[in-house]
Amino acid sequence: IYKSDLSENPDSKRSRLGYAEALRRQGQYDVALEMFQSVLTDFPENAEALQGVKLLNKDMSPLIQSLEKELKKEPDNESLRRRLAGIYYDAGRYFEAEEHAIVILENNPDDEMVKSLLVRIAAKKEMFLQAELKKAEEVVQEDPLNEESRIKYARLLTARGYTDRAIGQYRIILKD
């Protein structure tokens, strides 16, 4: 139902969410994640899409745990690392995906697939950090006396390379 509705109304939030949920229930996690993320691109605070991504992570959790357990037994198993990097990437867990991709690239520096994955991961991480930085900045503006929020904001500034601005945030904390 949602697939045909989506082909008629590709920009419909309701159609994208319905189709994404149907895909998630069918175990087509990578396509479901793309659909949920397309909604979040247009509607960053959409509760249904955010919940969908959480459910996807929960659905994949047993598989991830199993693969991580296997990897502990066989830390040099590149095939397991590739699967985990791909699953983490599909789940939107880009930092974990990057860890595995880096290990693979250290062992195979000419691996173009992994290099491509790392480029995509870097772009996703950049988008994530930018969004988190924006949220943290808004929280600090709403409640300038909240020390925890200001520290989080300073850490995100540092992660983005804005060291001078981060130092400024720490100075504000120390003055209070």
CSV table of N, CA and C in Angstrom, one decimal:
chain,number,residue,atom,x,y,z
A,1,ILE,N,0.8,-1.2,0.0
A,1,ILE,CA,0.0,0.0,0.0
A,1,ILE,C,0.9,1.2,0.0
A,2,TYR,N,1.8,1.3,1.0
A,2,TYR,CA,2.7,2.5,1.1
A,2,TYR,C,3.6,2.7,-0.1
A,3,LYS,N,4.0,1.6,-0.7
A,3,LYS,CA,4.9,1.7,-1.8
A,3,LYS,C,4.2,2.3,-3.0
A,4,SER,N,3.0,1.9,-3.3
A,4,SER,CA,2.3,2.5,-4.4
A,4,SER,C,1.9,4.0,-4.1
A,5,ASP,N,1.6,4.2,-2.8
A,5,ASP,CA,1.3,5.6,-2.4
A,5,ASP,C,2.5,6.5,-2.5
A,6,LEU,N,3.7,5.9,-2.2
A,6,LEU,CA,4.9,6.6,-2.3
A,6,LEU,C,5.3,6.9,-3.7
A,7,SER,N,5.0,6.0,-4.7
A,7,SER,CA,5.3,6.3,-6.1
A,7,SER,C,4.4,7.4,-6.6
A,8,GLU,N,3.2,7.6,-6.1
A,8,GLU,CA,2.3,8.6,-6.5
A,8,GLU,C,2.7,10.0,-5.8
A,9,ASN,N,3.1,9.9,-4.5
A,9,ASN,CA,3.4,11.0,-3.7
A,9,ASN,C,4.8,10.9,-3.0
A,10,PRO,N,5.8,11.0,-3.8
A,10,PRO,CA,7.2,10.8,-3.3
A,10,PRO,C,7.6,11.7,-2.1
A,11,ASP,N,7.0,12.9,-2.0
A,11,ASP,CA,7.3,13.8,-0.9
A,11,ASP,C,6.4,13.7,0.3
A,12,SER,N,5.5,12.8,0.2
A,12,SER,CA,4.5,12.6,1.4
A,12,SER,C,5.3,12.0,2.6
A,13,LYS,N,5.2,12.7,3.7
A,13,LYS,CA,5.8,12.3,4.9
A,13,LYS,C,5.1,11.0,5.4
A,14,ARG,N,3.8,11.0,5.3
A,14,ARG,CA,3.0,9.8,5.8
A,14,ARG,C,3.4,8.6,5.0
A,15,SER,N,3.5,8.7,3.6
A,15,SER,CA,3.9,7.6,2.8
A,15,SER,C,5.3,7.1,3.1
A,16,ARG,N,6.2,8.0,3.2
A,16,ARG,CA,7.6,7.6,3.5
A,16,ARG,C,7.7,6.9,4.9
A,17,LEU,N,7.0,7.4,5.9
A,17,LEU,CA,7.1,6.8,7.2
A,17,LEU,C,6.4,5.4,7.2
A,18,GLY,N,5.3,5.3,6.5
A,18,GLY,CA,4.6,4.0,6.4
A,18,GLY,C,5.4,3.0,5.7
A,19,TYR,N,6.0,3.4,4.6
A,19,TYR,CA,6.9,2.5,3.8
A,19,TYR,C,8.1,2.1,4.6
A,20,ALA,N,8.7,3.0,5.3
A,20,ALA,CA,9.9,2.7,6.1
A,20,ALA,C,9.6,1.7,7.2
A,21,GLU,N,8.4,1.9,7.8
A,21,GLU,CA,8.0,0.9,8.9
A,21,GLU,C,7.8,-0.4,8.3
A,22,ALA,N,7.1,-0.5,7.1
A,22,ALA,CA,6.9,-1.8,6.5
A,22,ALA,C,8.2,-2.5,6.1
A,23,LEU,N,9.1,-1.7,5.6
A,23,LEU,CA,10.4,-2.3,5.3
A,23,LEU,C,11.2,-2.8,6.5
A,24,ARG,N,11.1,-2.0,7.6
A,24,ARG,CA,11.7,-2.4,8.9
A,24,ARG,C,11.1,-3.8,9.4
A,25,ARG,N,9.8,-3.9,9.3
A,25,ARG,CA,9.2,-5.1,9.7
A,25,ARG,C,9.5,-6.3,8.8
A,26,GLN,N,9.9,-6.0,7.6
A,26,GLN,CA,10.3,-7.1,6.6
A,26,GLN,C,11.8,-7.4,6.8
A,27,GLY,N,12.5,-6.7,7.6
A,27,GLY,CA,13.9,-6.9,7.8
A,27,GLY,C,14.8,-6.2,6.7
A,28,GLN,N,14.2,-5.3,6.0
A,28,GLN,CA,15.0,-4.6,4.9
A,28,GLN,C,15.5,-3.3,5.6
A,29,TYR,N,16.4,-3.5,6.5
A,29,TYR,CA,16.9,-2.4,7.4
A,29,TYR,C,17.5,-1.2,6.6
A,30,ASP,N,18.4,-1.6,5.7
A,30,ASP,CA,19.1,-0.5,5.0
A,30,ASP,C,18.2,0.4,4.2
A,31,VAL,N,17.2,-0.1,3.5
A,31,VAL,CA,16.2,0.8,2.8
A,31,VAL,C,15.3,1.5,3.8
A,32,ALA,N,14.9,0.8,4.8
A,32,ALA,CA,14.1,1.4,5.9
A,32,ALA,C,14.8,2.6,6.5
A,33,LEU,N,16.1,2.4,6.8
A,33,LEU,CA,16.9,3.5,7.4
A,33,LEU,C,16.9,4.7,6.4
A,34,GLU,N,17.1,4.5,5.1
A,34,GLU,CA,17.2,5.5,4.2
A,34,GLU,C,15.8,6.3,4.2
A,35,MET,N,14.7,5.6,4.2
A,35,MET,CA,13.4,6.3,4.2
A,35,MET,C,13.2,7.1,5.5
A,36,PHE,N,13.6,6.5,6.7
A,36,PHE,CA,13.4,7.3,7.9
A,36,PHE,C,14.3,8.5,7.9
A,37,GLN,N,15.5,8.4,7.3
A,37,GLN,CA,16.5,9.5,7.3
A,37,GLN,C,16.0,10.5,6.3
A,38,SER,N,15.3,10.1,5.2
A,38,SER,CA,14.8,11.1,4.3
A,38,SER,C,13.7,12.0,4.9
A,39,VAL,N,12.9,11.4,5.8
A,39,VAL,CA,12.0,12.1,6.6
A,39,VAL,C,12.7,13.1,7.6
A,40,LEU,N,13.7,12.6,8.2
A,40,LEU,CA,14.4,13.4,9.2
A,40,LEU,C,15.2,14.5,8.5
A,41,THR,N,15.6,14.4,7.3
A,41,THR,CA,16.2,15.4,6.5
A,41,THR,C,15.2,16.6,6.4
A,42,ASP,N,14.0,16.3,6.0
A,42,ASP,CA,13.0,17.3,5.8
A,42,ASP,C,12.3,17.8,7.2
A,43,PHE,N,12.2,16.8,8.1
A,43,PHE,CA,11.6,17.1,9.4
A,43,PHE,C,12.5,16.6,10.5
A,44,PRO,N,13.5,17.3,10.9
A,44,PRO,CA,14.6,16.8,11.8
A,44,PRO,C,14.0,16.3,13.2
A,45,GLU,N,12.9,16.9,13.6
A,45,GLU,CA,12.4,16.5,15.0
A,45,GLU,C,11.2,15.5,14.9
A,46,ASN,N,11.0,14.9,13.7
A,46,ASN,CA,9.8,14.1,13.6
A,46,ASN,C,9.9,12.8,14.5
A,47,ALA,N,9.0,12.8,15.4
A,47,ALA,CA,9.0,11.7,16.4
A,47,ALA,C,8.9,10.3,15.9
A,48,GLU,N,8.0,10.1,14.8
A,48,GLU,CA,7.9,8.8,14.2
A,48,GLU,C,9.2,8.3,13.6
A,49,ALA,N,9.8,9.2,12.8
A,49,ALA,CA,11.1,8.8,12.2
A,49,ALA,C,12.2,8.6,13.2
A,50,LEU,N,12.2,9.4,14.2
A,50,LEU,CA,13.2,9.2,15.3
A,50,LEU,C,13.0,7.8,16.0
A,51,GLN,N,11.7,7.5,16.2
A,51,GLN,CA,11.4,6.2,16.8
A,51,GLN,C,11.7,5.1,15.9
A,52,GLY,N,11.5,5.3,14.6
A,52,GLY,CA,11.8,4.3,13.6
A,52,GLY,C,13.3,3.9,13.6
A,53,VAL,N,14.1,4.9,13.7
A,53,VAL,CA,15.6,4.7,13.7
A,53,VAL,C,15.9,4.0,15.0
A,54,LYS,N,15.3,4.3,16.1
A,54,LYS,CA,15.6,3.6,17.4
A,54,LYS,C,15.2,2.2,17.3
A,55,LEU,N,14.0,1.9,16.7
A,55,LEU,CA,13.6,0.5,16.5
A,55,LEU,C,14.5,-0.3,15.6
A,56,LEU,N,15.0,0.4,14.6
A,56,LEU,CA,16.0,-0.3,13.7
A,56,LEU,C,17.2,-0.7,14.4
A,57,ASN,N,17.7,0.2,15.3
A,57,ASN,CA,18.9,-0.1,16.1
A,57,ASN,C,18.6,-1.3,17.0
A,58,LYS,N,17.4,-1.3,17.6
A,58,LYS,CA,17.0,-2.4,18.5
A,58,LYS,C,16.9,-3.7,17.7
A,59,ASP,N,16.3,-3.6,16.5
A,59,ASP,CA,16.1,-4.8,15.7
A,59,ASP,C,17.5,-5.4,15.3
A,60,MET,N,18.5,-4.6,15.1
A,60,MET,CA,19.8,-5.1,14.7
A,60,MET,C,20.7,-5.4,15.9
A,61,SER,N,20.3,-5.0,17.0
A,61,SER,CA,21.1,-5.2,18.2
A,61,SER,C,21.5,-6.7,18.5
A,62,PRO,N,20.7,-7.7,18.4
A,62,PRO,CA,21.1,-9.0,18.6
A,62,PRO,C,22.2,-9.5,17.6
A,63,LEU,N,22.0,-9.1,16.3
A,63,LEU,CA,22.9,-9.4,15.3
A,63,LEU,C,24.3,-8.8,15.6
A,64,ILE,N,24.3,-7.5,15.9
A,64,ILE,CA,25.5,-6.8,16.2
A,64,ILE,C,26.2,-7.5,17.4
A,65,GLN,N,25.5,-7.8,18.5
A,65,GLN,CA,26.1,-8.4,19.6
A,65,GLN,C,26.7,-9.7,19.3
A,66,SER,N,26.0,-10.5,18.4
A,66,SER,CA,26.6,-11.8,18.0
A,66,SER,C,27.9,-11.6,17.2
A,67,LEU,N,27.9,-10.7,16.3
A,67,LEU,CA,29.0,-10.5,15.5
A,67,LEU,C,30.2,-9.9,16.3
A,68,GLU,N,29.9,-9.0,17.2
A,68,GLU,CA,31.0,-8.5,18.1
A,68,GLU,C,31.6,-9.6,18.9
A,69,LYS,N,30.7,-10.5,19.4
A,69,LYS,CA,31.2,-11.6,20.2
A,69,LYS,C,32.1,-12.5,19.4
A,70,GLU,N,31.7,-12.8,18.1
A,70,GLU,CA,32.6,-13.6,17.2
A,70,GLU,C,33.9,-12.9,17.0
A,71,LEU,N,33.8,-11.5,16.8
A,71,LEU,CA,35.0,-10.8,16.5
A,71,LEU,C,36.0,-10.8,17.7
A,72,LYS,N,35.5,-10.9,18.9
A,72,LYS,CA,36.4,-11.0,20.0
A,72,LYS,C,37.2,-12.3,20.0
A,73,LYS,N,36.6,-13.3,19.5
A,73,LYS,CA,37.2,-14.6,19.3
A,73,LYS,C,38.2,-14.6,18.2
A,74,GLU,N,37.8,-13.9,17.1
A,74,GLU,CA,38.7,-13.8,15.9
A,74,GLU,C,38.9,-12.3,15.5
A,75,PRO,N,39.7,-11.6,16.2
A,75,PRO,CA,39.9,-10.2,16.0
A,75,PRO,C,40.5,-9.8,14.6
A,76,ASP,N,41.1,-10.8,13.9
A,76,ASP,CA,41.7,-10.6,12.6
A,76,ASP,C,40.7,-11.0,11.5
A,77,ASN,N,39.5,-11.3,11.8
A,77,ASN,CA,38.5,-11.7,10.8
A,77,ASN,C,38.0,-10.5,10.1
A,78,GLU,N,38.5,-10.3,8.9
A,78,GLU,CA,38.2,-9.1,8.1
A,78,GLU,C,36.7,-9.2,7.6
A,79,SER,N,36.2,-10.3,7.3
A,79,SER,CA,34.8,-10.5,6.9
A,79,SER,C,33.9,-10.0,8.0
A,80,LEU,N,34.1,-10.4,9.2
A,80,LEU,CA,33.3,-9.9,10.3
A,80,LEU,C,33.3,-8.4,10.5
A,81,ARG,N,34.5,-7.9,10.3
A,81,ARG,CA,34.7,-6.4,10.4
A,81,ARG,C,33.9,-5.7,9.3
A,82,ARG,N,34.0,-6.3,8.1
A,82,ARG,CA,33.2,-5.7,7.0
A,82,ARG,C,31.7,-5.7,7.3
A,83,ARG,N,31.3,-6.8,7.8
A,83,ARG,CA,29.8,-6.9,8.1
A,83,ARG,C,29.4,-5.9,9.2
A,84,LEU,N,30.3,-5.8,10.2
A,84,LEU,CA,29.9,-4.9,11.3
A,84,LEU,C,30.0,-3.5,10.8
A,85,ALA,N,31.0,-3.1,10.0
A,85,ALA,CA,31.1,-1.8,9.5
A,85,ALA,C,29.9,-1.4,8.7
A,86,GLY,N,29.4,-2.3,7.9
A,86,GLY,CA,28.2,-2.1,7.1
A,86,GLY,C,26.9,-2.0,7.9
A,87,ILE,N,26.8,-2.9,8.9
A,87,ILE,CA,25.6,-2.9,9.7
A,87,ILE,C,25.6,-1.6,10.6
A,88,TYR,N,26.7,-1.2,11.2
A,88,TYR,CA,26.8,0.0,11.9
A,88,TYR,C,26.4,1.2,11.1
A,89,TYR,N,27.0,1.2,9.9
A,89,TYR,CA,26.7,2.3,9.0
A,89,TYR,C,25.2,2.4,8.7
A,90,ASP,N,24.6,1.2,8.3
A,90,ASP,CA,23.2,1.2,8.0
A,90,ASP,C,22.3,1.6,9.2
A,91,ALA,N,22.8,1.3,10.4
A,91,ALA,CA,22.1,1.7,11.6
A,91,ALA,C,22.3,3.1,12.0
A,92,GLY,N,23.1,3.8,11.3
A,92,GLY,CA,23.4,5.2,11.6
A,92,GLY,C,24.4,5.4,12.8
A,93,ARG,N,25.1,4.3,13.1
A,93,ARG,CA,26.1,4.3,14.1
A,93,ARG,C,27.5,4.5,13.5
A,94,TYR,N,27.7,5.7,13.0
A,94,TYR,CA,28.9,6.0,12.1
A,94,TYR,C,30.2,5.9,12.9
A,95,PHE,N,30.2,6.3,14.1
A,95,PHE,CA,31.5,6.2,14.8
A,95,PHE,C,32.0,4.8,15.0
A,96,GLU,N,31.0,3.9,15.3
A,96,GLU,CA,31.4,2.4,15.4
A,96,GLU,C,31.8,1.9,14.0
A,97,ALA,N,31.0,2.3,13.0
A,97,ALA,CA,31.4,1.8,11.6
A,97,ALA,C,32.8,2.2,11.2
A,98,GLU,N,33.1,3.5,11.6
A,98,GLU,CA,34.4,4.0,11.3
A,98,GLU,C,35.6,3.2,11.9
A,99,GLU,N,35.4,2.8,13.2
A,99,GLU,CA,36.4,2.0,13.9
A,99,GLU,C,36.7,0.7,13.1
A,100,HIS,N,35.7,0.0,12.7
A,100,HIS,CA,35.9,-1.2,12.0
A,100,HIS,C,36.6,-0.9,10.6
A,101,ALA,N,36.1,0.1,9.9
A,101,ALA,CA,36.6,0.4,8.6
A,101,ALA,C,38.1,0.8,8.6
A,102,ILE,N,38.5,1.5,9.7
A,102,ILE,CA,39.9,1.9,9.8
A,102,ILE,C,40.8,0.7,10.0
A,103,VAL,N,40.3,-0.3,10.8
A,103,VAL,CA,41.1,-1.5,11.0
A,103,VAL,C,41.3,-2.2,9.7
A,104,ILE,N,40.2,-2.3,8.9
A,104,ILE,CA,40.3,-3.0,7.6
A,104,ILE,C,41.3,-2.3,6.7
A,105,LEU,N,41.2,-0.9,6.7
A,105,LEU,CA,42.1,-0.1,5.8
A,105,LEU,C,43.5,-0.2,6.3
A,106,GLU,N,43.8,-0.3,7.6
A,106,GLU,CA,45.1,-0.5,8.0
A,106,GLU,C,45.8,-1.8,7.5
A,107,ASN,N,44.9,-2.8,7.4
A,107,ASN,CA,45.4,-4.1,6.9
A,107,ASN,C,45.4,-4.2,5.3
A,108,ASN,N,44.5,-3.4,4.7
A,108,ASN,CA,44.4,-3.3,3.2
A,108,ASN,C,44.3,-1.9,2.8
A,109,PRO,N,45.5,-1.2,2.7
A,109,PRO,CA,45.4,0.3,2.4
A,109,PRO,C,44.9,0.6,1.0
A,110,ASP,N,44.8,-0.4,0.1
A,110,ASP,CA,44.4,-0.1,-1.2
A,110,ASP,C,42.9,-0.5,-1.4
A,111,ASP,N,42.2,-0.8,-0.4
A,111,ASP,CA,40.8,-1.3,-0.5
A,111,ASP,C,39.9,-0.1,-0.8
A,112,GLU,N,39.5,0.0,-2.0
A,112,GLU,CA,38.7,1.2,-2.5
A,112,GLU,C,37.3,1.2,-1.9
A,113,MET,N,36.7,0.0,-1.6
A,113,MET,CA,35.4,0.0,-1.0
A,113,MET,C,35.4,0.6,0.4
A,114,VAL,N,36.4,0.2,1.1
A,114,VAL,CA,36.5,0.7,2.5
A,114,VAL,C,36.8,2.2,2.5
A,115,LYS,N,37.7,2.6,1.6
A,115,LYS,CA,37.9,4.1,1.4
A,115,LYS,C,36.6,4.8,1.1
A,116,SER,N,35.8,4.3,0.2
A,116,SER,CA,34.6,4.9,-0.1
A,116,SER,C,33.6,5.0,1.1
A,117,LEU,N,33.6,3.9,1.9
A,117,LEU,CA,32.8,3.8,3.1
A,117,LEU,C,33.3,4.9,4.1
A,118,LEU,N,34.6,5.0,4.2
A,118,LEU,CA,35.1,6.0,5.2
A,118,LEU,C,34.7,7.5,4.7
A,119,VAL,N,34.7,7.7,3.4
A,119,VAL,CA,34.3,9.0,2.9
A,119,VAL,C,32.8,9.3,3.3
A,120,ARG,N,32.0,8.3,3.1
A,120,ARG,CA,30.5,8.4,3.4
A,120,ARG,C,30.4,8.5,4.9
A,121,ILE,N,31.1,7.8,5.7
A,121,ILE,CA,31.0,7.9,7.1
A,121,ILE,C,31.4,9.3,7.6
A,122,ALA,N,32.5,9.9,7.0
A,122,ALA,CA,32.9,11.2,7.4
A,122,ALA,C,31.8,12.2,7.1
A,123,ALA,N,31.2,12.1,5.9
A,123,ALA,CA,30.1,13.0,5.6
A,123,ALA,C,28.9,12.9,6.6
A,124,LYS,N,28.6,11.7,7.0
A,124,LYS,CA,27.5,11.5,7.9
A,124,LYS,C,27.9,12.0,9.3
A,125,LYS,N,29.1,11.8,9.7
A,125,LYS,CA,29.6,12.3,11.0
A,125,LYS,C,29.5,13.8,11.0
A,126,GLU,N,30.0,14.4,9.9
A,126,GLU,CA,29.9,15.8,9.8
A,126,GLU,C,28.5,16.4,10.0
A,127,MET,N,27.6,15.8,9.3
A,127,MET,CA,26.2,16.2,9.4
A,127,MET,C,25.7,16.0,10.9
A,128,PHE,N,26.1,14.9,11.5
A,128,PHE,CA,25.7,14.6,12.8
A,128,PHE,C,26.2,15.6,13.8
A,129,LEU,N,27.5,15.9,13.7
A,129,LEU,CA,28.2,16.8,14.6
A,129,LEU,C,27.6,18.2,14.4
A,130,GLN,N,27.3,18.6,13.2
A,130,GLN,CA,26.8,19.9,12.9
A,130,GLN,C,25.4,20.0,13.5
A,131,ALA,N,24.6,19.0,13.4
A,131,ALA,CA,23.2,19.0,14.0
A,131,ALA,C,23.3,19.1,15.5
A,132,GLU,N,24.2,18.3,16.1
A,132,GLU,CA,24.4,18.3,17.6
A,132,GLU,C,24.9,19.6,18.1
A,133,LEU,N,25.8,20.2,17.3
A,133,LEU,CA,26.4,21.5,17.7
A,133,LEU,C,25.3,22.6,17.7
A,134,LYS,N,24.4,22.5,16.7
A,134,LYS,CA,23.3,23.5,16.6
A,134,LYS,C,22.3,23.3,17.8
A,135,LYS,N,22.0,22.0,18.1
A,135,LYS,CA,21.1,21.8,19.2
A,135,LYS,C,21.7,22.3,20.5
A,136,ALA,N,23.0,22.0,20.7
A,136,ALA,CA,23.7,22.4,22.0
A,136,ALA,C,23.8,23.9,22.1
A,137,GLU,N,24.0,24.5,21.0
A,137,GLU,CA,24.0,26.0,21.0
A,137,GLU,C,22.7,26.6,21.4
A,138,GLU,N,21.6,26.0,20.8
A,138,GLU,CA,20.3,26.5,21.2
A,138,GLU,C,20.0,26.2,22.7
A,139,VAL,N,20.4,25.1,23.2
A,139,VAL,CA,20.2,24.8,24.6
A,139,VAL,C,20.9,25.8,25.5
A,140,VAL,N,22.1,26.1,25.1
A,140,VAL,CA,22.9,27.1,25.9
A,140,VAL,C,22.3,28.5,25.8
A,141,GLN,N,21.7,28.9,24.6
A,141,GLN,CA,21.1,30.2,24.5
A,141,GLN,C,19.8,30.2,25.3
A,142,GLU,N,19.1,29.1,25.4
A,142,GLU,CA,17.9,29.1,26.2
A,142,GLU,C,18.1,29.1,27.7
A,143,ASP,N,19.2,28.4,28.1
A,143,ASP,CA,19.6,28.4,29.6
A,143,ASP,C,21.1,28.6,29.7
A,144,PRO,N,21.5,29.9,29.7
A,144,PRO,CA,22.9,30.2,29.7
A,144,PRO,C,23.6,29.8,31.0
A,145,LEU,N,22.9,29.5,32.0
A,145,LEU,CA,23.5,29.2,33.3
A,145,LEU,C,23.7,27.7,33.5
A,146,ASN,N,23.2,26.9,32.6
A,146,ASN,CA,23.3,25.5,32.7
A,146,ASN,C,24.7,25.0,32.4
A,147,GLU,N,25.5,24.6,33.4
A,147,GLU,CA,26.9,24.3,33.2
A,147,GLU,C,27.1,23.0,32.3
A,148,GLU,N,26.2,22.0,32.6
A,148,GLU,CA,26.3,20.8,31.8
A,148,GLU,C,26.1,21.0,30.3
A,149,SER,N,25.2,21.8,30.0
A,149,SER,CA,24.9,22.2,28.6
A,149,SER,C,26.1,22.9,27.9
A,150,ARG,N,26.6,23.8,28.7
A,150,ARG,CA,27.7,24.6,28.2
A,150,ARG,C,29.0,23.7,28.0
A,151,ILE,N,29.2,22.8,28.9
A,151,ILE,CA,30.3,21.9,28.7
A,151,ILE,C,30.1,21.0,27.5
A,152,LYS,N,28.9,20.5,27.3
A,152,LYS,CA,28.6,19.7,26.1
A,152,LYS,C,28.9,20.5,24.8
A,153,TYR,N,28.4,21.8,24.9
A,153,TYR,CA,28.6,22.7,23.7
A,153,TYR,C,30.1,22.9,23.5
A,154,ALA,N,30.9,23.1,24.5
A,154,ALA,CA,32.3,23.3,24.4
A,154,ALA,C,33.0,22.1,23.8
A,155,ARG,N,32.6,20.9,24.2
A,155,ARG,CA,33.2,19.6,23.7
A,155,ARG,C,32.8,19.5,22.2
A,156,LEU,N,31.6,19.8,21.8
A,156,LEU,CA,31.3,19.7,20.4
A,156,LEU,C,32.0,20.8,19.6
A,157,LEU,N,32.2,22.0,20.2
A,157,LEU,CA,33.0,23.0,19.5
A,157,LEU,C,34.5,22.4,19.2
A,158,THR,N,35.0,21.8,20.3
A,158,THR,CA,36.3,21.2,20.2
A,158,THR,C,36.4,20.2,19.1
A,159,ALA,N,35.4,19.3,19.1
A,159,ALA,CA,35.3,18.2,18.1
A,159,ALA,C,35.3,18.8,16.7
A,160,ARG,N,34.7,19.9,16.5
A,160,ARG,CA,34.6,20.5,15.2
A,160,ARG,C,35.8,21.4,14.8
A,161,GLY,N,36.7,21.5,15.8
A,161,GLY,CA,37.9,22.3,15.6
A,161,GLY,C,37.8,23.8,15.9
A,162,TYR,N,36.8,24.1,16.6
A,162,TYR,CA,36.6,25.5,17.0
A,162,TYR,C,37.1,25.7,18.4
A,163,THR,N,38.4,25.5,18.6
A,163,THR,CA,39.0,25.5,19.9
A,163,THR,C,38.9,26.9,20.6
A,164,ASP,N,39.1,28.0,19.9
A,164,ASP,CA,38.9,29.3,20.6
A,164,ASP,C,37.5,29.5,21.1
A,165,ARG,N,36.5,29.1,20.4
A,165,ARG,CA,35.2,29.2,20.9
A,165,ARG,C,34.9,28.3,22.1
A,166,ALA,N,35.5,27.1,22.0
A,166,ALA,CA,35.3,26.2,23.1
A,166,ALA,C,36.0,26.8,24.4
A,167,ILE,N,37.2,27.3,24.3
A,167,ILE,CA,37.9,27.9,25.4
A,167,ILE,C,37.0,29.1,26.0
A,168,GLY,N,36.4,29.8,25.1
A,168,GLY,CA,35.5,30.9,25.6
A,168,GLY,C,34.3,30.3,26.4
A,169,GLN,N,33.8,29.2,26.0
A,169,GLN,CA,32.7,28.6,26.8
A,169,GLN,C,33.2,28.1,28.2
A,170,TYR,N,34.4,27.5,28.2
A,170,TYR,CA,35.0,27.1,29.5
A,170,TYR,C,35.2,28.3,30.4
A,171,ARG,N,35.7,29.4,29.8
A,171,ARG,CA,35.9,30.7,30.6
A,171,ARG,C,34.6,31.2,31.2
A,172,ILE,N,33.5,31.1,30.4
A,172,ILE,CA,32.2,31.5,31.0
A,172,ILE,C,31.9,30.7,32.2
A,173,ILE,N,32.1,29.4,32.1
A,173,ILE,CA,31.8,28.4,33.1
A,173,ILE,C,32.6,28.8,34.4
A,174,LEU,N,33.9,29.1,34.2
A,174,LEU,CA,34.8,29.4,35.3
A,174,LEU,C,34.4,30.7,36.0
A,175,LYS,N,33.9,31.6,35.2
A,175,LYS,CA,33.5,32.9,35.8
A,175,LYS,C,32.3,32.8,36.7
A,176,ASP,N,31.4,31.9,36.3
A,176,ASP,CA,30.2,31.7,37.1
A,176,ASP,C,30.5,30.9,38.3
